[in-house]
Coordinates of N, CA and C in Angstrom, one line a residue:
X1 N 7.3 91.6 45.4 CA 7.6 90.2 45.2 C 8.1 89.9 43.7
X2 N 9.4 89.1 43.6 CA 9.6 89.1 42.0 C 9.3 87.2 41.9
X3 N 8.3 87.6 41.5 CA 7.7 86.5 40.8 C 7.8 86.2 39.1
X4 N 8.5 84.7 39.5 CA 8.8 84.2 37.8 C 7.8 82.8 37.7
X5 N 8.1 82.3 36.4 CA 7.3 80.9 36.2 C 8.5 79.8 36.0
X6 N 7.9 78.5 36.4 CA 8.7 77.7 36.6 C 8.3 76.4 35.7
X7 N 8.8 75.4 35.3 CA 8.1 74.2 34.8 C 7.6 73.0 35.8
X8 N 6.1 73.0 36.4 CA 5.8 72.5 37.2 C 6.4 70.9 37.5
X9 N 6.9 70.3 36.5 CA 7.8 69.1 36.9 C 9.0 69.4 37.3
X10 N 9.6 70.4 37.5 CA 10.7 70.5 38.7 C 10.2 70.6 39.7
X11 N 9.4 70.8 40.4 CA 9.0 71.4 41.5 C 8.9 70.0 42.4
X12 N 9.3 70.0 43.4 CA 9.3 68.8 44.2 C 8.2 69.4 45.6
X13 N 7.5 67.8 45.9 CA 6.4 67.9 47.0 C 7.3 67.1 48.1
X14 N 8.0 67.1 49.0 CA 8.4 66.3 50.2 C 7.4 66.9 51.6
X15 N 7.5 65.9 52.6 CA 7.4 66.3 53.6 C 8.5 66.7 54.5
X16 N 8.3 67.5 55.5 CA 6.9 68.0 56.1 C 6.2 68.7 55.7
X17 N 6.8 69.4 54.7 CA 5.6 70.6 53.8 C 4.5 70.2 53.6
X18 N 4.6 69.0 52.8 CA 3.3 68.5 52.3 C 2.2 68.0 53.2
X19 N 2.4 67.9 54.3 CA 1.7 67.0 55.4 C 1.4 68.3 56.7
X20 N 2.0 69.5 56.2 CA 1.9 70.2 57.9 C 0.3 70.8 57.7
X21 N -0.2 71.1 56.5 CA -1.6 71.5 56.1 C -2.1 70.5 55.2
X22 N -2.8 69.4 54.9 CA -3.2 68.6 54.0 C -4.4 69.5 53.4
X23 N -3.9 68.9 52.5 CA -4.9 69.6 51.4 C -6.7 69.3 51.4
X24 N -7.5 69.8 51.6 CA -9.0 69.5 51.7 C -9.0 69.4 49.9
X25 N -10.2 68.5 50.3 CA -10.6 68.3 49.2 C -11.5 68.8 48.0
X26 N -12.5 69.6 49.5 CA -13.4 70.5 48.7 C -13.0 72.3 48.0
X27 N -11.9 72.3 49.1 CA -10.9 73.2 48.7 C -10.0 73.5 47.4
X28 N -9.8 72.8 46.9 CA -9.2 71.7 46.1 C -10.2 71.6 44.9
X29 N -11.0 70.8 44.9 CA -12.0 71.0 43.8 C -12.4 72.7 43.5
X30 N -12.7 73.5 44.4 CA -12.8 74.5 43.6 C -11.6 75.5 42.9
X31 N -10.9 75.5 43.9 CA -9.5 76.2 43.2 C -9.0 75.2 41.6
X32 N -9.4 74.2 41.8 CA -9.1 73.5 40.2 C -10.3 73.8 39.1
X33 N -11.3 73.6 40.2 CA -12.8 74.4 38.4 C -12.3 75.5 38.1
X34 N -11.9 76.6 39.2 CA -11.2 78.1 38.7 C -10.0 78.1 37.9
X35 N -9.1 77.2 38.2 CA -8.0 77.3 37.1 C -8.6 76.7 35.8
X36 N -9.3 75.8 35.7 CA -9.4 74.8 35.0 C -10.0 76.5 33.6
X37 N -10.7 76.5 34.2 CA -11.9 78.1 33.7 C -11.1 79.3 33.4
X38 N -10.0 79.4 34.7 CA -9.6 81.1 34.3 C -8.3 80.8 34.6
X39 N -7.2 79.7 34.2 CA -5.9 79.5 34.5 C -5.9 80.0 35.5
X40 N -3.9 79.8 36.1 CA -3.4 80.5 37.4 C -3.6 81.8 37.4
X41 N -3.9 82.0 39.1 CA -4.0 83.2 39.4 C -2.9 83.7 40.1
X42 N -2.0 84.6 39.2 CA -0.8 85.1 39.5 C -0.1 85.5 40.9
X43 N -1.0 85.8 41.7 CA -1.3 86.7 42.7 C -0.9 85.7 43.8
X44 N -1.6 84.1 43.5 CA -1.2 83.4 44.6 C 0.3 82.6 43.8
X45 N 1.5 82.8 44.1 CA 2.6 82.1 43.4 C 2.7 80.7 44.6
X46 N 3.5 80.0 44.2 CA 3.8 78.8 45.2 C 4.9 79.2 45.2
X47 N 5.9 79.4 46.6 CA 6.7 79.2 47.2 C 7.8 78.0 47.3
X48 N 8.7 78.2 46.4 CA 9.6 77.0 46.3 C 11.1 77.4 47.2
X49 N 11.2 76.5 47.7 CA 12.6 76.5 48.3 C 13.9 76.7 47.4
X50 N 14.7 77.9 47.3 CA 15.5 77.7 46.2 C 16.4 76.8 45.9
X51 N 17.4 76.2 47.0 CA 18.2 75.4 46.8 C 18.1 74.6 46.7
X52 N 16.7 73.8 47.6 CA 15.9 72.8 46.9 C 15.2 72.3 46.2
X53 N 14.2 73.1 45.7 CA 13.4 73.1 44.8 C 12.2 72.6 45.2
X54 N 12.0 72.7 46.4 CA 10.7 71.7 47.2 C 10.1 72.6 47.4
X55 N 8.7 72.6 47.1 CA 7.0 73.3 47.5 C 7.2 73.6 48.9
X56 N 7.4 74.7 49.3 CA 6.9 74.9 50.6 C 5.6 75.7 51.3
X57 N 4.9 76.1 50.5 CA 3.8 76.6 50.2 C 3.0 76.9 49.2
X58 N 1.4 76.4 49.0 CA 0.7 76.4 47.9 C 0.6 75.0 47.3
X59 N 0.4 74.0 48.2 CA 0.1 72.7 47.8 C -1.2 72.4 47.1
X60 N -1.8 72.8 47.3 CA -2.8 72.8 46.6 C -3.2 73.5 45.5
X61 N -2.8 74.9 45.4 CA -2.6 75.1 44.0 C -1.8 74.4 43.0
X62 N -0.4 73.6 43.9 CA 0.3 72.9 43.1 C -0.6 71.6 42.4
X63 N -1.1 70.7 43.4 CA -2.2 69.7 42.9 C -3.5 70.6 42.1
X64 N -4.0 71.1 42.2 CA -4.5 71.9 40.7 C -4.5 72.1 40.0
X65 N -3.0 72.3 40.1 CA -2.2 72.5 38.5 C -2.0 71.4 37.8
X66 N -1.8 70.5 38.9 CA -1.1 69.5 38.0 C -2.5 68.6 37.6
X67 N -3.6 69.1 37.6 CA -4.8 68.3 37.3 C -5.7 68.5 36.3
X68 N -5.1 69.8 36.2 CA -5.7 70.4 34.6 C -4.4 70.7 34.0
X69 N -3.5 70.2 34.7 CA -2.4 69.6 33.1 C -1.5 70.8 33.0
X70 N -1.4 71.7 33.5 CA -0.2 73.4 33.4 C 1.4 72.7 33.1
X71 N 1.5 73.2 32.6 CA 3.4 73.1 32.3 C 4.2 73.8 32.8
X72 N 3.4 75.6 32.9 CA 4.2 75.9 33.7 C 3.9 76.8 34.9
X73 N 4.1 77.3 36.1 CA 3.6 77.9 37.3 C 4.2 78.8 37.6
X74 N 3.1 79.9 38.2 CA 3.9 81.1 39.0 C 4.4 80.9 40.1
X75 N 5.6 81.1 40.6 CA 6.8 80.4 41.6 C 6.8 82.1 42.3
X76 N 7.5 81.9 43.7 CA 8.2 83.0 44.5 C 9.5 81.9 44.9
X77 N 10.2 82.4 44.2 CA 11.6 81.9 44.8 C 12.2 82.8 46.6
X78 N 12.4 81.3 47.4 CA 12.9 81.8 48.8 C 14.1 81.3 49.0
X79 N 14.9 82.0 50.0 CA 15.9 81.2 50.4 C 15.5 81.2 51.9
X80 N 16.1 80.0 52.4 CA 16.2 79.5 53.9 C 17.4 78.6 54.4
X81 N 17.9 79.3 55.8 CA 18.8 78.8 56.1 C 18.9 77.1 56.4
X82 N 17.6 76.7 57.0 CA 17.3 74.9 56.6 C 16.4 74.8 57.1
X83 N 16.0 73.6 56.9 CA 14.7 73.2 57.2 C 13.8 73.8 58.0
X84 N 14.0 73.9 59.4 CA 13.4 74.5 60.2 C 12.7 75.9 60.5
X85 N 13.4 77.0 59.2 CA 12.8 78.0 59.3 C 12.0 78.0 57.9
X86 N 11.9 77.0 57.1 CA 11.3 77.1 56.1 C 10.1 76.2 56.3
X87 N 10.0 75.5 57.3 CA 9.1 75.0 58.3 C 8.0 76.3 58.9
X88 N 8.9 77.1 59.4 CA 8.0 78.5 60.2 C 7.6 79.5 59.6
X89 N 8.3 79.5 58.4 CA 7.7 80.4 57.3 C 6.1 79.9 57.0
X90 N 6.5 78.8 56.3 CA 4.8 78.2 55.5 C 3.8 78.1 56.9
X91 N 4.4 78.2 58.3 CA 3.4 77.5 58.9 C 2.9 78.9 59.2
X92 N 3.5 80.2 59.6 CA 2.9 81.5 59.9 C 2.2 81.9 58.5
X93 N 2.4 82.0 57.4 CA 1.8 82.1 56.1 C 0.2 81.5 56.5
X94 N 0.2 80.0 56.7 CA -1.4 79.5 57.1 C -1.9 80.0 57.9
X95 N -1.5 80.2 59.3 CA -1.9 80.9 60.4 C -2.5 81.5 60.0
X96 N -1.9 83.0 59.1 CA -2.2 83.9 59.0 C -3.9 84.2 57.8
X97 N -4.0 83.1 56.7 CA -4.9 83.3 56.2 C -5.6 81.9 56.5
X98 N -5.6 81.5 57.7 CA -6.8 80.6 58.0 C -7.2 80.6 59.5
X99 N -8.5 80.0 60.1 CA -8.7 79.6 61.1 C -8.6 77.9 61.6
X100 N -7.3 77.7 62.1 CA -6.9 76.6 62.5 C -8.2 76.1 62.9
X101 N -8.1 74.8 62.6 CA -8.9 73.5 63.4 C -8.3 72.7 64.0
X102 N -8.9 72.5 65.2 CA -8.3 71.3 66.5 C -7.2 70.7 65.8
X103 N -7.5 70.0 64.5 CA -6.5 68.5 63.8 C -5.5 69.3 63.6
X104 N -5.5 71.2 63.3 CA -4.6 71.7 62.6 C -3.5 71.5 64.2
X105 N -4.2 72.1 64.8 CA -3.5 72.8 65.8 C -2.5 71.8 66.4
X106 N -2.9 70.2 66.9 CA -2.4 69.4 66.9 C -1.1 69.0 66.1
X107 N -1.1 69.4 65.4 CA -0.4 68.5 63.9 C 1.1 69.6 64.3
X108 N 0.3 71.5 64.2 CA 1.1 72.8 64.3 C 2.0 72.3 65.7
X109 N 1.4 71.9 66.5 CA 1.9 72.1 68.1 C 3.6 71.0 67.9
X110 N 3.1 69.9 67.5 CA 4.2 69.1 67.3 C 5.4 69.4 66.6
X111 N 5.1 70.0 65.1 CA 5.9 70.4 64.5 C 6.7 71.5 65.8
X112 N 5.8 72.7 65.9 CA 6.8 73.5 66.5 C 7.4 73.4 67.4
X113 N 6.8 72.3 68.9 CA 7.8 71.9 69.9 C 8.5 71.3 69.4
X114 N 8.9 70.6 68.3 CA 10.0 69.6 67.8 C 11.1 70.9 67.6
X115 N 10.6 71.6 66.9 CA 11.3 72.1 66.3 C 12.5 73.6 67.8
X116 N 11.2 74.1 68.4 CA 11.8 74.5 69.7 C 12.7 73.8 70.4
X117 N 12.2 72.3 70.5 CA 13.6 71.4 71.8 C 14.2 71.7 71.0
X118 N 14.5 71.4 69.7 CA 15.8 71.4 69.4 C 16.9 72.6 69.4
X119 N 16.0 74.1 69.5 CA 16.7 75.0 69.2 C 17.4 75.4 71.5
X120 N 15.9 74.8 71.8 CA 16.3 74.8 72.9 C 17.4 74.2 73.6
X121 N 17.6 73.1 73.0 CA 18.9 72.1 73.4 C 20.5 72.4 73.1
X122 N 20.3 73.4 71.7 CA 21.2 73.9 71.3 C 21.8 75.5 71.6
X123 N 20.9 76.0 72.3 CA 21.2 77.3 73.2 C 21.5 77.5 74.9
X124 N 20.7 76.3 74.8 CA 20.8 75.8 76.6 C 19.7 76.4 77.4
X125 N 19.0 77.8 76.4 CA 18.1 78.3 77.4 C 16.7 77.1 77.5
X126 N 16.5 77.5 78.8 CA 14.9 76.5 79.9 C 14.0 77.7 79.6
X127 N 12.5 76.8 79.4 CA 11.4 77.7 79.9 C 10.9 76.5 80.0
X128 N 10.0 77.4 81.2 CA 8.9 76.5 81.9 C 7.9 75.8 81.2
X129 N 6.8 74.7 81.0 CA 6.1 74.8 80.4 C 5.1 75.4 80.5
X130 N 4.7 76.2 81.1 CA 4.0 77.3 81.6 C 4.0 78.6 80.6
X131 N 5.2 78.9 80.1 CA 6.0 79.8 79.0 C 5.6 79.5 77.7
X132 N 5.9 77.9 77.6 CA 6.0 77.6 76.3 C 4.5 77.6 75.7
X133 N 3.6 77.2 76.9 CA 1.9 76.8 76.4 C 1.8 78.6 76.2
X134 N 1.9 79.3 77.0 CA 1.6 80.7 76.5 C 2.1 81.3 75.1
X135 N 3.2 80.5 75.0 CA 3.9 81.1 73.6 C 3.2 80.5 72.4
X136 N 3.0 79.2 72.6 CA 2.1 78.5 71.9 C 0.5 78.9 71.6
X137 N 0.1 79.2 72.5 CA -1.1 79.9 72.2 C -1.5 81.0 71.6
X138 N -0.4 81.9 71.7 CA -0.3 83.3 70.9 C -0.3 82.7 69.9
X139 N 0.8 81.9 69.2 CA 1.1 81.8 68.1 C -0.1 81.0 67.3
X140 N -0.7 80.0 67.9 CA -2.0 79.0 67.2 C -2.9 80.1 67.4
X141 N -3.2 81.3 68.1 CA -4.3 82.1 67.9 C -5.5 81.1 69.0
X142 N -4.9 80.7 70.1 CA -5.9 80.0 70.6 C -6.4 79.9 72.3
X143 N -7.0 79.4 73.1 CA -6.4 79.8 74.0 C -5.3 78.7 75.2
X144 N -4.8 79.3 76.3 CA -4.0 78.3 76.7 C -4.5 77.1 77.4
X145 N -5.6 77.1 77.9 CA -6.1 76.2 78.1 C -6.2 74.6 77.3
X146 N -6.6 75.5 75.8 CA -6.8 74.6 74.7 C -5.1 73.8 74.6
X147 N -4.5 74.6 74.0 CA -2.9 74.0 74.1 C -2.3 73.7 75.4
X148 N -2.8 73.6 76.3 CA -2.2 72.4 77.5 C -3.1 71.2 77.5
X149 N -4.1 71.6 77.1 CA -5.3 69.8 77.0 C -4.5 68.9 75.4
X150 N -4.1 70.0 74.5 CA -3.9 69.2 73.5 C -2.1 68.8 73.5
X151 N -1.5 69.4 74.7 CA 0.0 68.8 74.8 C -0.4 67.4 75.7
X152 N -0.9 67.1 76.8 CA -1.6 66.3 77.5 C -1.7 65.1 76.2
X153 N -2.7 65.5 75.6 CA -3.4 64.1 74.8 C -1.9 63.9 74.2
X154 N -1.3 64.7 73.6 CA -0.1 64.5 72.7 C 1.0 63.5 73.4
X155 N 1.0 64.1 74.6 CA 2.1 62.7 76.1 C 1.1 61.6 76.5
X156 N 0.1 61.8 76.8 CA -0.7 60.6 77.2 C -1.7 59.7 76.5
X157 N -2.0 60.1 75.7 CA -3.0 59.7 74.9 C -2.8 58.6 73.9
X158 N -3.8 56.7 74.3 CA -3.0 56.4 73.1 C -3.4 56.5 71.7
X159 N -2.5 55.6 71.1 CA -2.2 56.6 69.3 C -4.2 56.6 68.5
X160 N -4.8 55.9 68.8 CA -6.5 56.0 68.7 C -6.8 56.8 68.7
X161 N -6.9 57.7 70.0 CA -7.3 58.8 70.6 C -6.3 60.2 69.4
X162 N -5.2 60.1 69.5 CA -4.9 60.9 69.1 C -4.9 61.1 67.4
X163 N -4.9 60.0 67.1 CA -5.4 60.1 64.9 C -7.0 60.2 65.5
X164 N -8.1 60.3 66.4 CA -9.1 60.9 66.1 C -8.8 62.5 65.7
X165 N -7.8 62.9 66.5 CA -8.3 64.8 66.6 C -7.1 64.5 65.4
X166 N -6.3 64.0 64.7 CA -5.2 64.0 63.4 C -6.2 64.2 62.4
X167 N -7.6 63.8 62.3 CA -8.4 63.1 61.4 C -9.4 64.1 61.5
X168 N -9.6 64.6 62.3 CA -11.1 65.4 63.0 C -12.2 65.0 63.3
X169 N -12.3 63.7 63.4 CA -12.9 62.9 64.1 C -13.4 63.3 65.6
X170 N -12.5 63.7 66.4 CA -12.5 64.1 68.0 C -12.2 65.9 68.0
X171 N -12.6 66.5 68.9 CA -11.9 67.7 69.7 C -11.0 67.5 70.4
X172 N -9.9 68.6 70.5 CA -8.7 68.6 71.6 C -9.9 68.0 72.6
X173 N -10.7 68.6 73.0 CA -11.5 68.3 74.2 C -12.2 67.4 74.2
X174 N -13.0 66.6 73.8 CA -12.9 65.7 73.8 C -12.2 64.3 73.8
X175 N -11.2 64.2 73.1 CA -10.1 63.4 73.5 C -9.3 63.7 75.0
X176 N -9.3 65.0 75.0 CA -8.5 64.8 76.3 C -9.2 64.6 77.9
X177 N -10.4 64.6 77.6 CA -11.8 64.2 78.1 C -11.6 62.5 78.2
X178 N -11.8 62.5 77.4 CA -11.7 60.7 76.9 C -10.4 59.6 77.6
X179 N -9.3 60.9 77.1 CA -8.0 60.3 77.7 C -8.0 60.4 79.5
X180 N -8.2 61.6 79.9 CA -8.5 61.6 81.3 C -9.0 60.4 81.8
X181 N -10.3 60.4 81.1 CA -11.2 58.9 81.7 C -10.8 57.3 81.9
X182 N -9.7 57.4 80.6 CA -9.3 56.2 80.7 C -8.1 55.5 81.5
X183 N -7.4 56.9 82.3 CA -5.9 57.3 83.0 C -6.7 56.9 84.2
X184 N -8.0 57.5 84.7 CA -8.9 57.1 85.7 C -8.7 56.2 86.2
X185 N -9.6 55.0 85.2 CA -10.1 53.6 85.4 C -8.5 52.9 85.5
X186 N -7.5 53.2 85.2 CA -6.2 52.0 84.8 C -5.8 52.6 86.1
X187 N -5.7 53.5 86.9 CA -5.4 54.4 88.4 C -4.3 54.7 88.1
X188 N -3.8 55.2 86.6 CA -3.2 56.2 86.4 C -3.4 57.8 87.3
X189 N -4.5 58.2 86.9 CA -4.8 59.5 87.9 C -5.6 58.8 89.0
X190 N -6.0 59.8 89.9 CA -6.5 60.1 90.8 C -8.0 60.6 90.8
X191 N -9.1 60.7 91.3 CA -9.9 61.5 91.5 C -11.3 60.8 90.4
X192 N -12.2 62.0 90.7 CA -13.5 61.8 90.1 C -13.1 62.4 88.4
X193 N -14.0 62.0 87.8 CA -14.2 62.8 86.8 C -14.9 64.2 86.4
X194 N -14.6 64.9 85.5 CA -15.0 66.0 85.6 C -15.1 66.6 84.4
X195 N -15.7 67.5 83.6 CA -16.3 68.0 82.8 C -15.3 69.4 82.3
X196 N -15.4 69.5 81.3 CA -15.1 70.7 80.2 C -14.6 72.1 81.4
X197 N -15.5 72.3 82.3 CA -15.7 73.1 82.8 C -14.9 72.6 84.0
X198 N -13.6 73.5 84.8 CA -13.6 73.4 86.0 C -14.4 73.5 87.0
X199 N -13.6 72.7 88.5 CA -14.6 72.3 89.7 C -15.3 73.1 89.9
X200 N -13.9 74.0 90.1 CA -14.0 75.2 91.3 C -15.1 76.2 90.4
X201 N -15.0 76.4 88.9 CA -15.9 77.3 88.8 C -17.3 76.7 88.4
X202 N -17.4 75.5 88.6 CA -19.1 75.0 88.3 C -19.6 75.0 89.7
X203 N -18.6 75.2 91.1 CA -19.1 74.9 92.0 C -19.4 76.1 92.7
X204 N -18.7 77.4 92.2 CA -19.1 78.8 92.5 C -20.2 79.2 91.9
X205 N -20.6 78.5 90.5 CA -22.0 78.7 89.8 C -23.4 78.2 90.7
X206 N -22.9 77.0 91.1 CA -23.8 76.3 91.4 C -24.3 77.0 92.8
X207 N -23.2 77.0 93.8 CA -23.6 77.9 95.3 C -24.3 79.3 94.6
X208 N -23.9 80.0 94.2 CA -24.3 81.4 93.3 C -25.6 81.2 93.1
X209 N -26.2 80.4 92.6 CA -27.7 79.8 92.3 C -28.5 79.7 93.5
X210 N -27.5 78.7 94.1 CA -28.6 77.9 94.8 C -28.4 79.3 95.9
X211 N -27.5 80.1 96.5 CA -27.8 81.4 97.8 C -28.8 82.0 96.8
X212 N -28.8 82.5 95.8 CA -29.7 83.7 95.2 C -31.2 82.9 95.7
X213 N -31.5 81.6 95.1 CA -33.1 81.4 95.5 C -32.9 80.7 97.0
X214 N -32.2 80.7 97.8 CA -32.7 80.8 98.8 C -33.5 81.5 99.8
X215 N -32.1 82.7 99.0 CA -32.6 84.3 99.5 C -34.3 84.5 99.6
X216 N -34.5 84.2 97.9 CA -35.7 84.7 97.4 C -36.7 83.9 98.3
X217 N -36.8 82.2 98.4 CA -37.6 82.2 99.0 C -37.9 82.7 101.1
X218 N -36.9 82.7 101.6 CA -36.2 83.7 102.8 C -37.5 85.0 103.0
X219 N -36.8 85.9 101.9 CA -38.1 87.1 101.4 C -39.2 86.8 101.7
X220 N -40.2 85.6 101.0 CA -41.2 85.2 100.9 C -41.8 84.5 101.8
X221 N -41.1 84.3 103.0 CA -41.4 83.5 104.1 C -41.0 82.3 104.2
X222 N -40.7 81.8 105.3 CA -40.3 80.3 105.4 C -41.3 79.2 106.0
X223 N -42.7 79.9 106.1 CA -43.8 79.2 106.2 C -44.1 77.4 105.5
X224 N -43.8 77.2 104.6 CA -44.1 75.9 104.0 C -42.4 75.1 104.0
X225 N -41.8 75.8 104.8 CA -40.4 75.2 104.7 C -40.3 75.1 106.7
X226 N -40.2 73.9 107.3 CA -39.7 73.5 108.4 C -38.5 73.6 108.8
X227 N -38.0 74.2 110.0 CA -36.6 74.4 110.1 C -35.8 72.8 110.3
X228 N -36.8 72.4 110.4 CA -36.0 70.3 110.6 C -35.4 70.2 109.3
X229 N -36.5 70.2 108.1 CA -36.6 69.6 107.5 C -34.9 70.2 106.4
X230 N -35.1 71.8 106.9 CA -33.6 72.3 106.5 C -32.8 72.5 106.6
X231 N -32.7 72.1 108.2 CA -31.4 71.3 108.7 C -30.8 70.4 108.1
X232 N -32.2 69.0 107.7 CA -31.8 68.1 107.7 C -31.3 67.9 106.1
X233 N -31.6 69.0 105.3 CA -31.0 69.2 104.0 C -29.4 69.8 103.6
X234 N -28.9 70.4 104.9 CA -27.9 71.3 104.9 C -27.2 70.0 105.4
X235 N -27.5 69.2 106.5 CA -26.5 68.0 106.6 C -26.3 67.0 105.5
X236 N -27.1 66.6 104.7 CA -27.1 66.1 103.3 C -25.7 66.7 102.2
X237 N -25.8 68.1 102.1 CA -24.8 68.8 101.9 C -23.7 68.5 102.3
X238 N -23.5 68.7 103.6 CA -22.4 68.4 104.3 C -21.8 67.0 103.9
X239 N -22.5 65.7 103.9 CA -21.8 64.6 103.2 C -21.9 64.7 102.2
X240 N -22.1 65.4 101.4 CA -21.9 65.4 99.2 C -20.3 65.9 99.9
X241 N -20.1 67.2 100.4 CA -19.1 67.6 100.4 C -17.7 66.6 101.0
X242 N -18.3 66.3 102.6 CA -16.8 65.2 102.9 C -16.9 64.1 102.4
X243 N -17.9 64.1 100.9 CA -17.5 62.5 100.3 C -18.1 61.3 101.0

């Protein structure tokens, strides 16, 4: 890497850079006691866009700097063809040395399908969304599941629900929990409600249980158990099932 220093008042903060990772706070306080104590640490340079001159990575060492007052900073000068790959640069860079949280992922998913339609509209090639949640999942390091509940909240959800998980206030799951319930009641959707866990496999858990101690008591005799009485439990069954 050829890394030079720069005078931290050229350095421009715009979005989306500045907003695709927000800077924590506690984060932030300590990288600033450390400079404050042992200046920049060379090793991490901030990433400036050459022709622009805009931060695209290392915002927070940038606000550190500028808080114990530096004049001047270690830079990695980049070039990028525009915005959008200097977008995917900084955002694979975090990926890479963090574990996304829910708000992250949300925030990541937007940027990148924005950034996809568009490439997609301009090549012409279709993929299913079936394709894209899997492509997305690789990429957030998460699983697909997670990124189809959190494109859901992202189309349906209103803006409440969704600045909770912006905020981290809420989980993907949760909100989209939340959002489900309230698609419910307006007869937007259809159906019962249902839990984290699908039907079909709480309802293969649940038979799995309940045959295993059947069995067992079976084994043990059916002496204190009347064949009426487990008829008349198996027909009970029967209407949970046709509702």
């Amino acid at each position: 890497m050829n890394i030079s220093t720069m005078p931290i008042t050229d350095l421009k903060v715009e979005e989306p850079f500045s907003t695709l990772f927000p800077v924590g706070e506690d984060t932030l306080e300590g990288i600033r006691t450390d400079m404050e104590s042992n200046g920049y640490d060379d090793a991490f340079p901030i990433i400036v866009w050459e022709e622009k001159g805009i931060v695209v990575d290392g915002h927070t060492r940038f606000t550190a700097a500028l808080a114990v007052g530096l004049e001047q900073v270690p830079v990695l000068i980049r070039n990028f063809e525009n915005e959008d790959d200097a977008i995917l640069y900084a955002f694979h860079l975090q990926r890479n040395r963090r574990n996304l949280a829910d708000e992250d992922i949300l925030r990541c998913l937007h940027v990148l399908d924005s950034i996809d339609d568009a490439r997609e509209g301009a090549d012409g090639e279709k993929r299913t969304r079936r394709e894209k949640i899997k492509e997305r999942a690789s990429e957030l390091g998460t699983s697909e599941s997670k990124i189809d509940k959190a494109k859901k909240v992202m189309e349906h959800a209103d803006d409440s629900i969704r600045e909770a998980v912006e905020t981290g206030e809420k989980s993907i799951n949760q909100a989209f929990n939340e959002m489900q319930e309230m698609r419910r009641e307006s007869g937007e959707l259809k159906g019962r409600a249902t839990s984290s866990l699908a039907c079909g496999a709480r309802y293969s858990k649940t038979l799995g249980k309940l045959i295993e101690e059947l069995t067992r008591i079976r084994d043990e005799g059916w002496e204190q158990v009347s064949i009426e009485k487990a008829l008349l439990d198996i027909e009970t069954l029967k209407n949970i099932v046709e509702g």
